[in-house]
């Protein structure tokens, strides 16, 4: 009680202490996230030339983009695509504003007409684009409050329509902008003449080369300060983004031998009838096995991870690992369990027939609304298409000579119309399944109507080749997956390794446990894929977090099942590459510079012949050397050497020149002047075409390079 009384007496003091502690905690968090304290926005994905890209709008665009890209795309891929679009939009908007470019109302009407004139929803009764229909359509979209309406073959809501309009306007502005740029990059006749002279004015040379390889690398000392100095003198070549190097050990959830044996045992239990005691009825029930079942399709679909395939197959279509054995099995025979493509399988041959290896047919395709590849003007219902196909079949069955005529009149398959609907000999895998089933499982001369995703086909079998045995196979497949016991063991192993790292070195701990530590270098802040692990954005985010230091480690789940224990090995800041990282590429450059100075100090003589003799090197000749392709025969590309030669008089020798592969001295033996042309217009036209073709890409790259871009994507992704 005495203690409680003291606490009550000092309650105000305690409240102040607690309040200060809480305030300190909040203040620390604010400083950690200084943007919130000093006015920086947490809702800005990027800032381009002062224009903010808002996070909410950006995220909505990313979601839309991911839907467009499909299920195989990732959120990071969608994000990068939208980011590039938004940056481009912001960069170009500043250009349009500076130039006063805009899309006026009348121009916008024309642009919408060009883009949507073929859409039935925006046409009048005569099939002509109608502005009133467009206005009515847009007003209807507004009234739907975010719900979608059909436009052509897709659905669109009002916000998507506004985005589409903006993109159309942006496209028009870009075309106008780049048209002005292209008009300004046309080559003049003077430029054409210079280009002609660079290619056609030539020099014949004698030269001597003292290659850098003539001095051993071991004789040239390169210090760390040399490397640092070289990097600072060539900053543009050695500017790098922030990167991380990591090492990881992977713990895969893979089925054990015990798991596989249990799976095979489960499959073998399906072969024969089983007696099972039914507690509810106090009787023994019999479960029919694969050998004895009369309903093979239901049996397979009830017990297999892959549904029953009710089709005859050739030997080539059977699993390669067991094709010979299964194909040679009698009807009623069973093979397995066998391993194939991540499954254990039991296969029973349930029927056999004779099938050709190739078939020649002709057909008429009658599409209906909603059929794959059907044109927008197709208005037949499924019932109407079926009725038309049946009537055509009746005609061609009675009079096959009418087939080509009816192909021309009715068939929508443009790939065969010009051939009278005919497809020459082809294998069973070429056509969609219902089509190939009919042509391979019926006889020459048979005519039938077959429905596929494309509509209704009237098919006539013209010829068949090389009939051989085909079989129908019922296969029970079970995916080879790790058991709960194996999954738990994998987790335990990964956890033990992670705990060991509290006391042991990462590499040593892996080696001691016979695990492989795999390095991944040069990871960037917005990377998504980790080689060997797949999509692992979480690892990248962690590696770049402010609190993550070199030597830190963490366990992550991996998409394929299992875990990766990852350690940060190296952190490189944005800016100039450090000497250690740059040494691999810089050493050769610096050595060559030092070797060039050493070689020049040893050179005596003033002519090529004297220097060649002095250095014990051969004299080389190069004929018809030009400035446009500055190559020396026997030495390769040497622009500095060739450029020097073009500044010499005939008979004059150069001073030593440090080239790409060594030190050179050249002597001009003959100057070959180019013959002047009466007109350089053709060359000017060629140069203009090359420039205008490259202008759009190069101009945008230049604008982007000079733009002030603050990229905050790593905060949100």
Short mmCIF file of N, CA and C in Angstrom, two decimals, residues 288-379:
data_model
loop_
_atom_site.label_atom_id
_atom_site.label_comp_id
_atom_site.label_asym_id
_atom_site.label_seq_id
_atom_site.Cartn_x
_atom_site.Cartn_y
_atom_site.Cartn_z
N UNK A 288 -14.47 -50.10 -56.84
CA UNK A 288 -13.97 -50.68 -58.09
C UNK A 288 -12.65 -50.02 -58.47
N UNK A 289 -11.66 -50.82 -58.91
CA UNK A 289 -10.35 -50.32 -59.30
C UNK A 289 -10.24 -50.06 -60.79
N UNK A 290 -9.09 -49.57 -61.18
CA UNK A 290 -8.85 -49.20 -62.58
C UNK A 290 -8.97 -50.41 -63.51
N UNK A 291 -8.57 -51.58 -63.06
CA UNK A 291 -8.63 -52.76 -63.93
C UNK A 291 -10.08 -53.10 -64.32
N UNK A 292 -11.02 -52.87 -63.39
CA UNK A 292 -12.37 -53.41 -63.56
C UNK A 292 -13.45 -52.37 -63.81
N UNK A 293 -13.13 -51.09 -63.73
CA UNK A 293 -14.17 -50.07 -63.86
C UNK A 293 -14.80 -50.08 -65.25
N UNK A 294 -16.11 -49.83 -65.28
CA UNK A 294 -16.83 -49.71 -66.55
C UNK A 294 -17.06 -48.25 -66.93
N UNK A 295 -16.78 -47.33 -66.00
CA UNK A 295 -16.93 -45.89 -66.27
C UNK A 295 -15.55 -45.25 -66.15
N UNK A 296 -14.74 -45.46 -67.19
CA UNK A 296 -13.34 -45.05 -67.14
C UNK A 296 -13.17 -43.54 -66.99
N UNK A 297 -14.04 -42.77 -67.64
CA UNK A 297 -13.90 -41.31 -67.58
C UNK A 297 -14.14 -40.81 -66.16
N UNK A 298 -15.21 -41.27 -65.52
CA UNK A 298 -15.49 -40.84 -64.15
C UNK A 298 -14.40 -41.29 -63.19
N UNK A 299 -13.89 -42.50 -63.39
CA UNK A 299 -12.85 -43.03 -62.52
C UNK A 299 -11.60 -42.16 -62.60
N UNK A 300 -11.19 -41.83 -63.83
CA UNK A 300 -9.99 -41.00 -64.00
C UNK A 300 -10.20 -39.63 -63.40
N UNK A 301 -11.32 -38.98 -63.72
CA UNK A 301 -11.56 -37.62 -63.25
C UNK A 301 -11.69 -37.55 -61.73
N UNK A 302 -12.09 -38.65 -61.10
CA UNK A 302 -12.22 -38.68 -59.64
C UNK A 302 -10.88 -38.90 -58.94
N UNK A 303 -9.92 -39.44 -59.64
CA UNK A 303 -8.67 -39.85 -59.00
C UNK A 303 -7.41 -39.18 -59.56
N UNK A 304 -7.58 -38.35 -60.59
CA UNK A 304 -6.40 -37.80 -61.29
C UNK A 304 -6.35 -36.28 -61.19
N UNK A 305 -5.13 -35.74 -61.20
CA UNK A 305 -4.94 -34.29 -61.25
C UNK A 305 -5.08 -33.76 -62.68
N UNK A 306 -5.13 -34.65 -63.68
CA UNK A 306 -5.33 -34.27 -65.09
C UNK A 306 -6.58 -34.98 -65.59
N UNK A 307 -7.50 -34.25 -66.21
CA UNK A 307 -8.78 -34.84 -66.62
C UNK A 307 -8.60 -35.82 -67.78
N UNK A 308 -9.60 -36.66 -67.94
CA UNK A 308 -9.59 -37.72 -68.95
C UNK A 308 -9.61 -37.13 -70.36
N UNK A 309 -8.80 -37.70 -71.24
CA UNK A 309 -8.74 -37.27 -72.64
C UNK A 309 -9.34 -38.37 -73.51
N UNK A 310 -10.56 -38.15 -73.97
CA UNK A 310 -11.28 -39.18 -74.74
C UNK A 310 -10.95 -39.03 -76.22
N UNK A 311 -9.71 -39.33 -76.58
CA UNK A 311 -9.27 -39.21 -77.97
C UNK A 311 -8.24 -40.28 -78.27
N UNK A 312 -8.23 -40.71 -79.52
CA UNK A 312 -7.19 -41.64 -79.96
C UNK A 312 -5.91 -40.86 -80.23
N UNK A 313 -4.79 -41.44 -79.83
CA UNK A 313 -3.51 -40.77 -80.01
C UNK A 313 -2.53 -41.71 -80.70
N UNK A 314 -1.59 -41.08 -81.41
CA UNK A 314 -0.54 -41.86 -82.06
C UNK A 314 0.62 -42.04 -81.08
N UNK A 315 1.57 -42.84 -81.46
CA UNK A 315 2.73 -43.07 -80.60
C UNK A 315 3.47 -41.77 -80.32
N UNK A 316 3.53 -40.88 -81.32
CA UNK A 316 4.26 -39.62 -81.16
C UNK A 316 3.62 -38.71 -80.12
N UNK A 317 2.33 -38.93 -79.83
CA UNK A 317 1.63 -38.08 -78.87
C UNK A 317 1.69 -38.61 -77.45
N UNK A 318 2.26 -39.77 -77.26
CA UNK A 318 2.37 -40.35 -75.93
C UNK A 318 3.58 -39.76 -75.19
N UNK A 319 3.60 -39.83 -73.86
CA UNK A 319 4.77 -39.33 -73.11
C UNK A 319 6.05 -40.02 -73.57
N UNK A 320 7.07 -39.24 -73.85
CA UNK A 320 8.31 -39.79 -74.40
C UNK A 320 8.94 -40.83 -73.47
N UNK A 321 8.78 -40.62 -72.17
CA UNK A 321 9.44 -41.51 -71.22
C UNK A 321 8.85 -42.93 -71.24
N UNK A 322 7.60 -43.07 -71.79
CA UNK A 322 6.95 -44.39 -71.76
C UNK A 322 6.25 -44.71 -73.06
N UNK A 323 6.55 -43.98 -74.13
CA UNK A 323 5.81 -44.12 -75.39
C UNK A 323 5.86 -45.55 -75.94
N UNK A 324 7.05 -46.14 -76.00
CA UNK A 324 7.19 -47.48 -76.59
C UNK A 324 6.36 -48.51 -75.82
N UNK A 325 6.48 -48.49 -74.51
CA UNK A 325 5.79 -49.49 -73.68
C UNK A 325 4.28 -49.34 -73.76
N UNK A 326 3.79 -48.10 -73.62
CA UNK A 326 2.34 -47.88 -73.64
C UNK A 326 1.76 -48.23 -75.01
N UNK A 327 2.45 -47.83 -76.08
CA UNK A 327 1.94 -48.05 -77.44
C UNK A 327 1.83 -49.55 -77.75
N UNK A 328 2.74 -50.33 -77.20
CA UNK A 328 2.75 -51.77 -77.46
C UNK A 328 1.90 -52.58 -76.47
N UNK A 329 1.23 -51.89 -75.56
CA UNK A 329 0.37 -52.56 -74.59
C UNK A 329 -0.98 -52.92 -75.22
N UNK A 330 -1.48 -54.12 -74.94
CA UNK A 330 -2.77 -54.56 -75.46
C UNK A 330 -3.91 -53.78 -74.79
N UNK A 331 -5.07 -53.76 -75.46
CA UNK A 331 -6.25 -53.12 -74.89
C UNK A 331 -6.57 -53.79 -73.55
N UNK A 332 -6.77 -52.98 -72.53
CA UNK A 332 -7.02 -53.49 -71.18
C UNK A 332 -5.77 -53.55 -70.33
N UNK A 333 -4.59 -53.47 -70.96
CA UNK A 333 -3.33 -53.51 -70.22
C UNK A 333 -3.03 -52.19 -69.54
N UNK A 334 -2.26 -52.26 -68.46
CA UNK A 334 -1.93 -51.08 -67.65
C UNK A 334 -0.41 -50.99 -67.50
N UNK A 335 0.09 -49.76 -67.60
CA UNK A 335 1.52 -49.53 -67.38
C UNK A 335 1.69 -48.46 -66.31
N UNK A 336 2.63 -48.71 -65.38
CA UNK A 336 2.94 -47.72 -64.37
C UNK A 336 2.99 -48.32 -62.99
N UNK A 337 3.24 -47.47 -62.00
CA UNK A 337 3.44 -46.02 -62.10
C UNK A 337 4.77 -45.66 -62.77
N UNK A 338 4.76 -44.58 -63.53
CA UNK A 338 5.97 -44.06 -64.16
C UNK A 338 5.99 -42.54 -63.99
N UNK A 339 7.20 -41.99 -63.98
CA UNK A 339 7.38 -40.55 -63.77
C UNK A 339 7.41 -39.83 -65.12
N UNK A 340 6.63 -38.73 -65.21
CA UNK A 340 6.61 -37.95 -66.46
C UNK A 340 6.21 -36.51 -66.16
N UNK A 341 7.11 -35.58 -66.47
CA UNK A 341 6.82 -34.14 -66.43
C UNK A 341 6.22 -33.69 -65.09
N UNK A 342 6.83 -34.13 -63.99
CA UNK A 342 6.39 -33.68 -62.67
C UNK A 342 5.23 -34.46 -62.10
N UNK A 343 4.87 -35.58 -62.72
CA UNK A 343 3.76 -36.42 -62.25
C UNK A 343 4.22 -37.88 -62.17
N UNK A 344 3.55 -38.65 -61.28
CA UNK A 344 3.56 -40.09 -61.39
C UNK A 344 2.25 -40.49 -62.05
N UNK A 345 2.32 -41.45 -63.01
CA UNK A 345 1.15 -41.77 -63.81
C UNK A 345 0.91 -43.28 -63.89
N UNK A 346 -0.37 -43.62 -64.00
CA UNK A 346 -0.80 -44.97 -64.36
C UNK A 346 -1.58 -44.84 -65.66
N UNK A 347 -1.23 -45.61 -66.68
CA UNK A 347 -1.90 -45.51 -67.98
C UNK A 347 -2.51 -46.86 -68.37
N UNK A 348 -3.80 -46.83 -68.73
CA UNK A 348 -4.51 -48.02 -69.18
C UNK A 348 -4.96 -47.82 -70.62
N UNK A 349 -4.62 -48.77 -71.50
CA UNK A 349 -5.07 -48.70 -72.90
C UNK A 349 -6.51 -49.21 -72.93
N UNK A 350 -7.46 -48.33 -73.33
CA UNK A 350 -8.88 -48.70 -73.26
C UNK A 350 -9.49 -48.99 -74.63
N UNK A 351 -8.82 -48.59 -75.71
CA UNK A 351 -9.36 -48.87 -77.05
C UNK A 351 -8.25 -48.68 -78.07
N UNK A 352 -8.47 -49.25 -79.27
CA UNK A 352 -7.52 -49.06 -80.36
C UNK A 352 -8.27 -48.89 -81.67
N UNK A 353 -7.61 -48.25 -82.64
CA UNK A 353 -8.19 -48.08 -83.96
C UNK A 353 -7.04 -47.85 -84.94
N UNK A 354 -7.39 -47.59 -86.19
CA UNK A 354 -6.40 -47.25 -87.21
C UNK A 354 -6.62 -45.79 -87.63
N UNK A 355 -5.57 -44.99 -87.51
CA UNK A 355 -5.65 -43.58 -87.89
C UNK A 355 -4.57 -43.26 -88.92
N UNK A 356 -4.88 -42.36 -89.88
CA UNK A 356 -3.85 -41.91 -90.83
C UNK A 356 -2.87 -40.98 -90.13
N UNK A 357 -1.69 -40.83 -90.71
CA UNK A 357 -0.74 -39.88 -90.13
C UNK A 357 -0.92 -38.48 -90.69
N UNK A 358 -1.67 -38.36 -91.81
CA UNK A 358 -1.97 -37.04 -92.37
C UNK A 358 -3.24 -37.13 -93.20
N UNK A 359 -3.92 -35.98 -93.31
CA UNK A 359 -5.22 -35.93 -93.98
C UNK A 359 -5.30 -34.68 -94.85
N UNK A 360 -6.02 -34.83 -95.96
CA UNK A 360 -6.31 -33.71 -96.84
C UNK A 360 -7.81 -33.46 -96.82
N UNK A 361 -8.22 -32.20 -96.56
CA UNK A 361 -9.65 -31.89 -96.45
C UNK A 361 -9.96 -30.58 -97.16
N UNK A 362 -11.27 -30.32 -97.29
CA UNK A 362 -11.72 -28.98 -97.63
C UNK A 362 -12.89 -28.65 -96.71
N UNK A 363 -13.07 -27.36 -96.45
CA UNK A 363 -14.13 -26.99 -95.50
C UNK A 363 -14.69 -25.61 -95.83
N UNK A 364 -15.87 -25.36 -95.26
CA UNK A 364 -16.53 -24.05 -95.31
C UNK A 364 -16.78 -23.64 -93.87
N UNK A 365 -16.31 -22.46 -93.47
CA UNK A 365 -16.48 -21.99 -92.10
C UNK A 365 -17.61 -20.97 -92.03
N UNK A 366 -18.60 -21.27 -91.20
CA UNK A 366 -19.72 -20.36 -90.98
C UNK A 366 -19.58 -19.80 -89.56
N UNK A 367 -19.17 -18.53 -89.40
CA UNK A 367 -19.00 -17.96 -88.06
C UNK A 367 -20.33 -17.46 -87.49
N UNK A 368 -20.32 -17.17 -86.20
CA UNK A 368 -21.49 -16.58 -85.55
C UNK A 368 -21.01 -15.51 -84.58
N UNK A 369 -21.91 -14.70 -84.07
CA UNK A 369 -21.53 -13.66 -83.12
C UNK A 369 -20.83 -14.28 -81.91
N UNK A 370 -19.67 -13.70 -81.54
CA UNK A 370 -18.93 -14.19 -80.39
C UNK A 370 -17.91 -15.25 -80.72
N UNK A 371 -17.94 -15.78 -81.95
CA UNK A 371 -16.96 -16.81 -82.33
C UNK A 371 -15.57 -16.18 -82.45
N UNK A 372 -14.55 -16.97 -82.15
CA UNK A 372 -13.18 -16.48 -82.24
C UNK A 372 -12.85 -16.07 -83.67
N UNK A 373 -12.24 -14.91 -83.83
CA UNK A 373 -11.83 -14.34 -85.13
C UNK A 373 -12.99 -13.91 -86.00
N UNK A 374 -14.23 -13.92 -85.47
CA UNK A 374 -15.38 -13.45 -86.26
C UNK A 374 -15.27 -11.95 -86.46
N UNK A 375 -15.59 -11.47 -87.68
CA UNK A 375 -15.52 -10.05 -87.98
C UNK A 375 -16.68 -9.31 -87.29
N UNK A 376 -16.52 -7.97 -87.05
CA UNK A 376 -17.57 -7.21 -86.36
C UNK A 376 -18.92 -7.23 -87.08
N UNK A 377 -18.91 -7.44 -88.41
CA UNK A 377 -20.17 -7.39 -89.15
C UNK A 377 -20.93 -8.73 -89.11
N UNK A 378 -20.40 -9.73 -88.42
CA UNK A 378 -21.10 -11.02 -88.31
C UNK A 378 -22.23 -10.87 -87.29
N UNK A 379 -23.48 -11.09 -87.74
CA UNK A 379 -24.65 -10.90 -86.87
C UNK A 379 -25.43 -12.19 -86.65
#
